[in-house]
PDB file of C-alpha atoms in Angstrom:
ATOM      1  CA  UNK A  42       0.000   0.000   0.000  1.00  0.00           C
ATOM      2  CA  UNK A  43       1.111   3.548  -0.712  1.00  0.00           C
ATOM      3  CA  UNK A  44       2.156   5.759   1.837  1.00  0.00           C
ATOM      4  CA  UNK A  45       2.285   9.463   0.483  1.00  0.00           C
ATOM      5  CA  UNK A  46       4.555  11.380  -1.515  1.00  0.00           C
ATOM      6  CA  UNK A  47       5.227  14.258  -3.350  1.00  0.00           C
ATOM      7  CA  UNK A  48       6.345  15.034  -6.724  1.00  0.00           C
ATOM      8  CA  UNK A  49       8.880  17.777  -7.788  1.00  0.00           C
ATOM      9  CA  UNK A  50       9.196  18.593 -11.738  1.00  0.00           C
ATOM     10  CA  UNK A  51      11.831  20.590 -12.909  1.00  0.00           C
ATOM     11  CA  UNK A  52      12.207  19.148 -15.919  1.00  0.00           C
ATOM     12  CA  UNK A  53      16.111  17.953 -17.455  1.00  0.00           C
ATOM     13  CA  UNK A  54      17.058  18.326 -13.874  1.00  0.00           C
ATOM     14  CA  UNK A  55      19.164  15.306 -13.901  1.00  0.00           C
ATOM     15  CA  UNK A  56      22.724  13.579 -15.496  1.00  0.00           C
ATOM     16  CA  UNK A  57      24.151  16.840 -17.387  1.00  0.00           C
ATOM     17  CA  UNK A  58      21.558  19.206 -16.518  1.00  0.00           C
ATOM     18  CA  UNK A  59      20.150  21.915 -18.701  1.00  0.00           C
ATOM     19  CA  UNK A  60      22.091  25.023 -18.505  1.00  0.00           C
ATOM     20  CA  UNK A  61      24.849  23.235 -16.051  1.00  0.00           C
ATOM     21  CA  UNK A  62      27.768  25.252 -16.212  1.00  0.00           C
ATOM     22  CA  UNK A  63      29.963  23.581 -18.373  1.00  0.00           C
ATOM     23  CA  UNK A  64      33.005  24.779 -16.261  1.00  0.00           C
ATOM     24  CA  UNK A  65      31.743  22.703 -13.435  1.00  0.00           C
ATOM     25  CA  UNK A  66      31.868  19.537 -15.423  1.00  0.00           C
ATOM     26  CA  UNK A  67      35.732  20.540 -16.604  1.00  0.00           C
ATOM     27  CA  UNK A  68      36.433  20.865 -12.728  1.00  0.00           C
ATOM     28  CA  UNK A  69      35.006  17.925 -12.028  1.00  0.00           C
ATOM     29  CA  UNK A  70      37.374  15.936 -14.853  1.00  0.00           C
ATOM     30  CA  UNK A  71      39.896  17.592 -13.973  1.00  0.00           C
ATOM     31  CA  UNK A  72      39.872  16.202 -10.081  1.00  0.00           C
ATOM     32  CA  UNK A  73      38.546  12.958 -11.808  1.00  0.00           C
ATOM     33  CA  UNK A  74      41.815  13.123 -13.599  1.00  0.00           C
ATOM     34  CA  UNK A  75      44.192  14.092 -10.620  1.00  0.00           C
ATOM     35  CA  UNK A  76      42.936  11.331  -8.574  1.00  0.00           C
ATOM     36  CA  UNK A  77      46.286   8.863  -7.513  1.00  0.00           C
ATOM     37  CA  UNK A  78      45.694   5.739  -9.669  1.00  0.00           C
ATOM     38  CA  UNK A  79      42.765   4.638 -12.692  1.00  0.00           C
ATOM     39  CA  UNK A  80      39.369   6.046 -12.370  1.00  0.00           C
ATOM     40  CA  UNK A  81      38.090   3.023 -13.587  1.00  0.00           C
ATOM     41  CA  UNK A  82      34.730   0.718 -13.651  1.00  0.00           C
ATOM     42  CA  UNK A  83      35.921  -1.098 -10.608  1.00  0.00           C
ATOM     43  CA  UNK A  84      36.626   2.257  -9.033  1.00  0.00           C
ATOM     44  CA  UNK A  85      33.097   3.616  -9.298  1.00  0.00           C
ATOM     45  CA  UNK A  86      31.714   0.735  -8.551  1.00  0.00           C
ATOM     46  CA  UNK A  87      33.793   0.391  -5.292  1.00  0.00           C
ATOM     47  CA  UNK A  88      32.534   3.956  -4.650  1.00  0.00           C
ATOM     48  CA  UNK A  89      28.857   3.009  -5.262  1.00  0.00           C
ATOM     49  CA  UNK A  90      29.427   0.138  -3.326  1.00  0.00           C
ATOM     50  CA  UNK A  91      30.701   1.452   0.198  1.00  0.00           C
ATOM     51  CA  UNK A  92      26.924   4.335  -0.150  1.00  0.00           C
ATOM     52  CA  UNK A  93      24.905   3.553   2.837  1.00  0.00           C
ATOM     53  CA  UNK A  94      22.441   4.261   0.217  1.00  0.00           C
ATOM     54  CA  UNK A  95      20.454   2.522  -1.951  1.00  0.00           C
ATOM     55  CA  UNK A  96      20.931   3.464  -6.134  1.00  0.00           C
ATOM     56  CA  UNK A  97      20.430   2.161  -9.579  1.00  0.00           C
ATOM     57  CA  UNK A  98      20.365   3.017 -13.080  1.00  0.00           C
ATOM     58  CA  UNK A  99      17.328   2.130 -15.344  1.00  0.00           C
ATOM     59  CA  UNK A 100      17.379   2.583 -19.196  1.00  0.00           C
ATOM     60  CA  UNK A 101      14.280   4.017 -20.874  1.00  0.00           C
ATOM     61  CA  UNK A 102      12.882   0.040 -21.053  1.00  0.00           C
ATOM     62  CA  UNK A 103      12.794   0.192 -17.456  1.00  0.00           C
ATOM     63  CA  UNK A 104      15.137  -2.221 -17.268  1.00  0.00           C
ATOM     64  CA  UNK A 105      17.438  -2.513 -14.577  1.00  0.00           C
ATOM     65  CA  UNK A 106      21.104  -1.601 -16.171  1.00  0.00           C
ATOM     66  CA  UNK A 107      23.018  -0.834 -12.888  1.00  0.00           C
ATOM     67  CA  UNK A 108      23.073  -1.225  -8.878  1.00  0.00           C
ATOM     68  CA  UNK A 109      24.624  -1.101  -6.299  1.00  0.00           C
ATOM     69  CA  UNK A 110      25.706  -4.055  -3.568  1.00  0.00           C
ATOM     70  CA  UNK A 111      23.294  -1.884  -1.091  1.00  0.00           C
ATOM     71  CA  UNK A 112      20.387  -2.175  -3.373  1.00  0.00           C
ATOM     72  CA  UNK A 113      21.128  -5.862  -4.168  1.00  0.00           C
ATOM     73  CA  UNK A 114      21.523  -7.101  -0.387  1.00  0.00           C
ATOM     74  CA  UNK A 115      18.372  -5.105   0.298  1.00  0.00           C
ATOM     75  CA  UNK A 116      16.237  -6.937  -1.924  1.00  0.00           C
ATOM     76  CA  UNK A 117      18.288 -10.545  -0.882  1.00  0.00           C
ATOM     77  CA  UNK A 118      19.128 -10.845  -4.698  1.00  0.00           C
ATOM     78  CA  UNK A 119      22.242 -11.551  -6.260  1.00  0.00           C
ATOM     79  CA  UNK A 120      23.007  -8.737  -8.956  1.00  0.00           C
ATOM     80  CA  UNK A 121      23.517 -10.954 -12.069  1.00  0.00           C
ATOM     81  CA  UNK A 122      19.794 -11.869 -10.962  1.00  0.00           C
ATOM     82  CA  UNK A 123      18.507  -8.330 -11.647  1.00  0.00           C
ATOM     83  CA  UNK A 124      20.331  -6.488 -14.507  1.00  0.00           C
ATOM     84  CA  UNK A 125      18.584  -6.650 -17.412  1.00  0.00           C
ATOM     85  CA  UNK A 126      14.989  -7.130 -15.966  1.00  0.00           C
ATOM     86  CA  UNK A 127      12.215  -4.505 -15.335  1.00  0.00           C
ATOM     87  CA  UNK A 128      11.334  -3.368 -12.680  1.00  0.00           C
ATOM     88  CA  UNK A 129       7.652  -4.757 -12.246  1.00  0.00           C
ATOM     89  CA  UNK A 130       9.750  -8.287 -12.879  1.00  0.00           C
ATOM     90  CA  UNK A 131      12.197  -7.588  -9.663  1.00  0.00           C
ATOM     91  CA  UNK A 132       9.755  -5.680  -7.869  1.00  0.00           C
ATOM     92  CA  UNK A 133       6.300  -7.707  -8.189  1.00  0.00           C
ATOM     93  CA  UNK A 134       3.185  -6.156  -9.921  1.00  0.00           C
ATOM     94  CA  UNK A 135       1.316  -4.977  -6.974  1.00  0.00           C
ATOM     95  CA  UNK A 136       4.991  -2.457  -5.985  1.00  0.00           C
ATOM     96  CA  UNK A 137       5.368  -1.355 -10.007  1.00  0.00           C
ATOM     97  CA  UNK A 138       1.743  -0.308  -9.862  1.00  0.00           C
ATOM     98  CA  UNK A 139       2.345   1.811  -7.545  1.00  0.00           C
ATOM     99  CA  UNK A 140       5.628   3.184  -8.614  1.00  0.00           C
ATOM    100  CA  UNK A 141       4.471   3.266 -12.279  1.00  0.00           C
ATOM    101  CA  UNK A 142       3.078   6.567 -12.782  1.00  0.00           C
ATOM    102  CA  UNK A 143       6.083   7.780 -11.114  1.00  0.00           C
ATOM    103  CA  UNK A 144       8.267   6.260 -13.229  1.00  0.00           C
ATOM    104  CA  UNK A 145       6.690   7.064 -16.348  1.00  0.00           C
ATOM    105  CA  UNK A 146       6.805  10.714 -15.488  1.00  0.00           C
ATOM    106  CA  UNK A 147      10.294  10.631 -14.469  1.00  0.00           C
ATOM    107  CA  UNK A 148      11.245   8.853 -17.863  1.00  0.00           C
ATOM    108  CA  UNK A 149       9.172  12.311 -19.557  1.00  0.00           C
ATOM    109  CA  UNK A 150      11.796  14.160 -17.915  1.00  0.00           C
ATOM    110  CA  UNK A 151      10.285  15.216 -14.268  1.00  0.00           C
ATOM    111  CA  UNK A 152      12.022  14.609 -10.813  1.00  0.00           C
ATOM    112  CA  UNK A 153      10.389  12.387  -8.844  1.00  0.00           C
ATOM    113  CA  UNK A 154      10.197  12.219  -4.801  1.00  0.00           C
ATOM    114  CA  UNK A 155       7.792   9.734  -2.498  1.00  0.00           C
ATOM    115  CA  UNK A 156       7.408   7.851   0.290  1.00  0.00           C
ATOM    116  CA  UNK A 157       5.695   4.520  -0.415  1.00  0.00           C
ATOM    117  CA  UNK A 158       5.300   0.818   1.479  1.00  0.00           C
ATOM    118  CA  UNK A 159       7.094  -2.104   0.129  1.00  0.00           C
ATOM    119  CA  UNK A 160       5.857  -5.645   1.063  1.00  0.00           C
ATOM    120  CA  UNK A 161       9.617  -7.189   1.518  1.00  0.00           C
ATOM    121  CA  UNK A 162       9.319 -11.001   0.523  1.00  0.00           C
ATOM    122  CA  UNK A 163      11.337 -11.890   3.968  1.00  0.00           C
ATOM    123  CA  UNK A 164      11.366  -8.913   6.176  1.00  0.00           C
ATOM    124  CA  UNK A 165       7.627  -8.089   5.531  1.00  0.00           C
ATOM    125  CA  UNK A 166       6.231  -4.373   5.513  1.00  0.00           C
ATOM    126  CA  UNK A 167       9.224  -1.767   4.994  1.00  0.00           C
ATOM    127  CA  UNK A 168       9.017   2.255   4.265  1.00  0.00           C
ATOM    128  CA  UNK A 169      11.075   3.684   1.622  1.00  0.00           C
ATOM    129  CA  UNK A 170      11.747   7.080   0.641  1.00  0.00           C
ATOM    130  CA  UNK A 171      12.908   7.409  -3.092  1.00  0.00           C
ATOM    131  CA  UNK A 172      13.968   9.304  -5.530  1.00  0.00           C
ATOM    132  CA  UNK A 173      13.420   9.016  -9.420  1.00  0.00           C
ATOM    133  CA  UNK A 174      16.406  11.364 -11.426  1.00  0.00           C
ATOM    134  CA  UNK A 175      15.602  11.733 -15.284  1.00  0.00           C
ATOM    135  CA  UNK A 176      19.089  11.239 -17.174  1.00  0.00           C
ATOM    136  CA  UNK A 177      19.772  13.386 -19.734  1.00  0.00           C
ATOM    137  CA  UNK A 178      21.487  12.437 -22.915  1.00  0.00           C
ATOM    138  CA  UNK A 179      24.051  14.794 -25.071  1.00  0.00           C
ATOM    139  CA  UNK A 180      21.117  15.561 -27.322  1.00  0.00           C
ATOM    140  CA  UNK A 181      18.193  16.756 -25.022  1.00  0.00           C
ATOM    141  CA  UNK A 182      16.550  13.380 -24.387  1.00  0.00           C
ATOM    142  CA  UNK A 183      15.852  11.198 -21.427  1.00  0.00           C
ATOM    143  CA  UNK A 184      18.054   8.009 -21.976  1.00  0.00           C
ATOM    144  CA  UNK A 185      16.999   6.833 -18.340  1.00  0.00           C
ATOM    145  CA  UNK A 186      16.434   7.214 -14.655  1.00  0.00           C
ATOM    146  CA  UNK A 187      18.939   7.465 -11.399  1.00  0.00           C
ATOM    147  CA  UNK A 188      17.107   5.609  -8.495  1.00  0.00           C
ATOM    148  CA  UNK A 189      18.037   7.080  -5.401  1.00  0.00           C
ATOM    149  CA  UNK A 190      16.578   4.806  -2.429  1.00  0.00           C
ATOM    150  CA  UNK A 191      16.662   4.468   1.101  1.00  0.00           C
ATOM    151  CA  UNK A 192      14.697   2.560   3.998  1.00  0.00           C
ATOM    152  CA  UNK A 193      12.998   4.718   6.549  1.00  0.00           C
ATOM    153  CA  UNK A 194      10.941   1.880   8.133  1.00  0.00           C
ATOM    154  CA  UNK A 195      12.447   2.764  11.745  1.00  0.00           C
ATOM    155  CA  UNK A 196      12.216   6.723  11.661  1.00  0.00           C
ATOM    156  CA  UNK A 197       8.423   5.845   9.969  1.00  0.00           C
ATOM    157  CA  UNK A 198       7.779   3.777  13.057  1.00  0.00           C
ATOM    158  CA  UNK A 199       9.105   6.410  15.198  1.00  0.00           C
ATOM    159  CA  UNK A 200       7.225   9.127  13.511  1.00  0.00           C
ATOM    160  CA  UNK A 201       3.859   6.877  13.837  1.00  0.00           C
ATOM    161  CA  UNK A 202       4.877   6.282  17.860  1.00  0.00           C
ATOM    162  CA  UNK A 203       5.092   9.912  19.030  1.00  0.00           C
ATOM    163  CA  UNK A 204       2.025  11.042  17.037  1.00  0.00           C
ATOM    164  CA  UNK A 205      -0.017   7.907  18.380  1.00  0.00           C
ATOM    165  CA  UNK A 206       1.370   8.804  22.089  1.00  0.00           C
ATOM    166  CA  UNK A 207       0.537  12.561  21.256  1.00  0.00           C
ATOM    167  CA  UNK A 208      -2.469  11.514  20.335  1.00  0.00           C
ATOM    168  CA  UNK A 209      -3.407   9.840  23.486  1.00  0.00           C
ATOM    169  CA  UNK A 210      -2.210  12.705  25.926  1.00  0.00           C
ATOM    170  CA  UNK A 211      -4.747  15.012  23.884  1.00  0.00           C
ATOM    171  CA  UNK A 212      -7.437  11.955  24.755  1.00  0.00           C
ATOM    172  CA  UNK A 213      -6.486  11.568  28.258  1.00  0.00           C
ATOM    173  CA  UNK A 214      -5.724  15.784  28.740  1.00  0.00           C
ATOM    174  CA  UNK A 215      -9.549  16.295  27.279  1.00  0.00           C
ATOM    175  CA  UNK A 216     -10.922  14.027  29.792  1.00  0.00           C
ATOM    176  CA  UNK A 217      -9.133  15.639  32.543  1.00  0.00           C
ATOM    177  CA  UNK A 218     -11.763  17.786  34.735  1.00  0.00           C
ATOM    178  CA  UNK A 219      -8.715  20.419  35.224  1.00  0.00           C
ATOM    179  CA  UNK A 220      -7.289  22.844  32.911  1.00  0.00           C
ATOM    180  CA  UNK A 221      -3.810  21.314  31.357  1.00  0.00           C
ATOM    181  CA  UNK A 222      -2.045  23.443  28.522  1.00  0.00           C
ATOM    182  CA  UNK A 223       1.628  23.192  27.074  1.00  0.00           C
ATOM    183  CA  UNK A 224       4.030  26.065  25.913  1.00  0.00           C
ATOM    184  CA  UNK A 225       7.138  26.136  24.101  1.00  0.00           C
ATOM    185  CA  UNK A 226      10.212  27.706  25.006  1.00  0.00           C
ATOM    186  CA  UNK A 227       9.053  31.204  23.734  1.00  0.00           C
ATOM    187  CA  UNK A 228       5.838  30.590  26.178  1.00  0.00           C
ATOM    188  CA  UNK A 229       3.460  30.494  23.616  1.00  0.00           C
ATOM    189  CA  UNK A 230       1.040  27.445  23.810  1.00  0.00           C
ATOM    190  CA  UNK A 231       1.814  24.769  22.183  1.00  0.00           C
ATOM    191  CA  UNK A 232      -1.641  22.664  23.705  1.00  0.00           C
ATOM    192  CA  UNK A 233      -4.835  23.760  25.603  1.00  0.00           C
ATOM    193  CA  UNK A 234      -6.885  20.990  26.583  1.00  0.00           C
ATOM    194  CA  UNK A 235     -11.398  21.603  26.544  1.00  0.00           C
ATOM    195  CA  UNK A 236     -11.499  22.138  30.266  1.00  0.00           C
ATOM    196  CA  UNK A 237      -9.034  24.945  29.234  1.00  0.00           C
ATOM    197  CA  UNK A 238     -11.102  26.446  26.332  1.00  0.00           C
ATOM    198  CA  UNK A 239     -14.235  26.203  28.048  1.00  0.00           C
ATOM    199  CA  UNK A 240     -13.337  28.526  31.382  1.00  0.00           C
ATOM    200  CA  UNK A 241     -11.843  30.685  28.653  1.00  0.00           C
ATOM    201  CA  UNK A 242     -15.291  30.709  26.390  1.00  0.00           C
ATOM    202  CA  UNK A 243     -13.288  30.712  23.404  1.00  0.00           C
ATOM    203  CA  UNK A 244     -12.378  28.125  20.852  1.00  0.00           C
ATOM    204  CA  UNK A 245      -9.751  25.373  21.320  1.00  0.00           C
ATOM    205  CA  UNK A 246      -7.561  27.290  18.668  1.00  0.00           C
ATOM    206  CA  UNK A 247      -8.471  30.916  20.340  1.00  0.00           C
ATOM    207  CA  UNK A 248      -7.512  30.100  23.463  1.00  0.00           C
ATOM    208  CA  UNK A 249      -4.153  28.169  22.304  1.00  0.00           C
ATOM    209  CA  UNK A 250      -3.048  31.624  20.935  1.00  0.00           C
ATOM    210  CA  UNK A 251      -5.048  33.887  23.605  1.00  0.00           C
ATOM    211  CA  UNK A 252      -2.053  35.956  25.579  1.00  0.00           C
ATOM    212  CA  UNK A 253      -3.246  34.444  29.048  1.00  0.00           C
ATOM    213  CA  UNK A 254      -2.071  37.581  31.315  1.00  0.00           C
ATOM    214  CA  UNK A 255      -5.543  39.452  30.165  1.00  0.00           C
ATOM    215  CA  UNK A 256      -7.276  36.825  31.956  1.00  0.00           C
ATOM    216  CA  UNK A 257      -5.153  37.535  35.520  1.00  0.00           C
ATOM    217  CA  UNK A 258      -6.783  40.168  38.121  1.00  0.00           C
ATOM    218  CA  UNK A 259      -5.154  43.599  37.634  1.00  0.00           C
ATOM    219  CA  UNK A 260      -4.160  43.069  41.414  1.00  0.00           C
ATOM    220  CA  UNK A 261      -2.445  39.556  40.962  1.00  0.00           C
ATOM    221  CA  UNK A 262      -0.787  40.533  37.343  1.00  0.00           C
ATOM    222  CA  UNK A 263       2.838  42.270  38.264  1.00  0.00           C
ATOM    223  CA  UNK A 264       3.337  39.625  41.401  1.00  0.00           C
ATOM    224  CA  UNK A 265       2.277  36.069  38.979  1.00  0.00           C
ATOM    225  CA  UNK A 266       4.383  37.390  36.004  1.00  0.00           C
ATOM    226  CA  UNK A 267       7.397  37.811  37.884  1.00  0.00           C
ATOM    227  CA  UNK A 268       6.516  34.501  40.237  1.00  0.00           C
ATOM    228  CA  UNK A 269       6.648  32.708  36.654  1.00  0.00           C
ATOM    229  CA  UNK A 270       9.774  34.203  35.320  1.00  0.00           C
ATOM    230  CA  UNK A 271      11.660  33.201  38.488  1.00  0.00           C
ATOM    231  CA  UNK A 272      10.283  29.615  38.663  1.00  0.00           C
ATOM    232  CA  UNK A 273      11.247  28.673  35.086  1.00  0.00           C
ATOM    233  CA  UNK A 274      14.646  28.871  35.460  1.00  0.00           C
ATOM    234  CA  UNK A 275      14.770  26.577  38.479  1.00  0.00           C
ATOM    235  CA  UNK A 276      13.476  23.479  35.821  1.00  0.00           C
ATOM    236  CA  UNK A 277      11.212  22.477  38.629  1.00  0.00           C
ATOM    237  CA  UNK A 278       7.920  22.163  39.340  1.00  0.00           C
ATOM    238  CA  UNK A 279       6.368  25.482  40.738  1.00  0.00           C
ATOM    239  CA  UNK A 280       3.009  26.204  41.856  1.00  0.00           C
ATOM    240  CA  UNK A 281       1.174  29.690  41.237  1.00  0.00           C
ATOM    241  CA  UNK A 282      -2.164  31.093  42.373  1.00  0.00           C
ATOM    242  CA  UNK A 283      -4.162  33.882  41.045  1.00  0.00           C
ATOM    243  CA  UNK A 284      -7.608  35.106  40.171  1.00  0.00           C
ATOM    244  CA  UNK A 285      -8.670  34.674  36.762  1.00  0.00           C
ATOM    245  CA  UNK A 286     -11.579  36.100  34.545  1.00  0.00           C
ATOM    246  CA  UNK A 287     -13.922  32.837  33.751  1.00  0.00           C
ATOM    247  CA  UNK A 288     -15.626  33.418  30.801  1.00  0.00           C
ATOM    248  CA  UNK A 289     -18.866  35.076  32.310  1.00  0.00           C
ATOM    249  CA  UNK A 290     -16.769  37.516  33.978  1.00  0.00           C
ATOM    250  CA  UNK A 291     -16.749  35.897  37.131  1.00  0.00           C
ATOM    251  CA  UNK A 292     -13.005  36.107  38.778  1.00  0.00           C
ATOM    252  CA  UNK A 293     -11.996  32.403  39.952  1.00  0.00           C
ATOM    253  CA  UNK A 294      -8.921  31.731  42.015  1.00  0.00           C
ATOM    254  CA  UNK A 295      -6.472  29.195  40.379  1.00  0.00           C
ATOM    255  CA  UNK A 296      -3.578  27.387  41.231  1.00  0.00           C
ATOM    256  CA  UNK A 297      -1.353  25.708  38.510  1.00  0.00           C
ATOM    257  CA  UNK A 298       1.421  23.556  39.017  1.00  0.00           C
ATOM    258  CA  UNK A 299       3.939  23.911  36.359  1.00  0.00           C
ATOM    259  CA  UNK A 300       6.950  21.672  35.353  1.00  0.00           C
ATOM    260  CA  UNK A 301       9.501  21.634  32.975  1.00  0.00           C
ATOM    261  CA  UNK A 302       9.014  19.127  29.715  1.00  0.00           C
ATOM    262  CA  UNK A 303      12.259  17.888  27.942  1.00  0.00           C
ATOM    263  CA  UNK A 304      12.855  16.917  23.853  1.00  0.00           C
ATOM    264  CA  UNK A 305      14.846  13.442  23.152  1.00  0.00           C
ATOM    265  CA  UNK A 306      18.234  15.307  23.717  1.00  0.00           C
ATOM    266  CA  UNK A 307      17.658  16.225  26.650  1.00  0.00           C
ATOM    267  CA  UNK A 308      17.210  19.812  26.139  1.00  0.00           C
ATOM    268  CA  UNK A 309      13.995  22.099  27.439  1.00  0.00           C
ATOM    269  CA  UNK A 310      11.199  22.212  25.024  1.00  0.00           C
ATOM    270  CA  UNK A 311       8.769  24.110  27.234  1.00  0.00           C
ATOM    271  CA  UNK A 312       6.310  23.413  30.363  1.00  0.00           C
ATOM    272  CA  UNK A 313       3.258  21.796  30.831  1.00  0.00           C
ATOM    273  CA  UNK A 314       0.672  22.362  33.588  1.00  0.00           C
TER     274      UNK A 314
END
């Protein structure tokens, strides 16, 4: 099954491009040329070889003319076993149809970019992120396509694990009979959960953005701003108390405990209360 993608199109961008500057490709030979020893087959190969990504070179038959020892041990298949086939022979019908269209319009000369499932025939459901490169020929035509590919099945997961778990804190944080909200660093907010939006009268989205200081008593204002500023520092929990404007103009006193949240490296991200 398809993931998503997206599809960039600037057409001959790929091989010699249209309007490179030819005195890049002279540089280019010329450090080609100064390398110590033959820049040989074997050479690029070896070169191709030691990418911790995946690539390959199909002609405009969509036949597979080159790859490298990444792609191969990817796909469990010898190399001799793939060159010269297409790719809805290496890949299986259901994975061409897919990348077909794709394919097609990067053979017409457009760059193509998407994420897409592959059903791996040992290692079961993977994620890969590829690119399809339109190569030019010396006389303005598209003679093939670069395949740049590489497997994002773990950061995918990961990706699909924090939303799912930020999911469920919105679940659980709605449910909540208490007002819970998270800022960022700058102390905007990031979050507002209903029990938040409803004292507030206002939208989910009105109060996430609503600059909460017009809601404090003019009398409680100066002492809770500066109670704030000096607890955030400490990257503890701090508790505050105030009167606060409810939404029918009734003042309410509050206390909110606030603590310090943390990304993956460790750094501070904000504070939730």
């Amino acid at each position: 099954m398809a993931d998503w993608g997206e599809v960039e199109s600037p057409r001959g961008e790929a091989g010699v491009e249209q309007g490179e500057d030819p005195a890049d490709l002279k540089a280019v030979a010329a450090s080609l040329a100064a390398l110590p020893g033959p820049v040989d087959f074997s050479g690029v190969l070896a070169i191709a070889d030691s990418l911790p990504v995946m690539i390959a070179y199909l002609d405009h038959g969509q036949r597979y003319m080159f790859l490298n020892r990444t792609l191969a041990d990817w796909l469990e298949q010898p190399r001799k076993g793939i060159l010269g086939r297409t790719m809805r022979e290496v890949l299986g019908d259901e994975a061409y149809a897919y990348r077909q269209p794709m394919l097609e319009a990067a053979l017409a000369g457009e760059k193509q970019w998407f994420i897409a499932d592959f059903n791996h025939p040992t290692r079961g459901p993977l994620t890969v992120q590829t690119q399809y490169v339109p190569h030019v020929g010396a006389g303005g035509q598209v003679i093939g396509v670069i395949l740049v590919v590489q497997d994002v099945t773990e950061q995918r997961t990961a990706e699909l694990a924090l939303r799912e778990s930020e999911a469920r804190f919105r679940r659980i944080a709605d449910s909540a009979p208490v007002m819970m909200w998270v800022t960022r660093l700058d102390r905007t907010r990031d979050f507002v959960n209903d029990s938040y939006a409803e004292f507030a009268g206002m939208s989910r989205e009105e109060a996430r953005v609503m600059d909460w200081r017009a809601k404090i008593h003019p009398e409680d204002t100066e002492r809770l701003v500066l109670e704030s500023v000096a607890g955030e520092p400490s990257l503890q929990p701090f508790t505050l108390e105030a009167r606060y404007r409810r939404y029918d103009g009734e003042w309410r006193w509050l206390r909110s405990v606030s603590q310090p949240r943390f990304g993956a490296d460790g750094a501070l991200s904000g504070f939730i209360g």
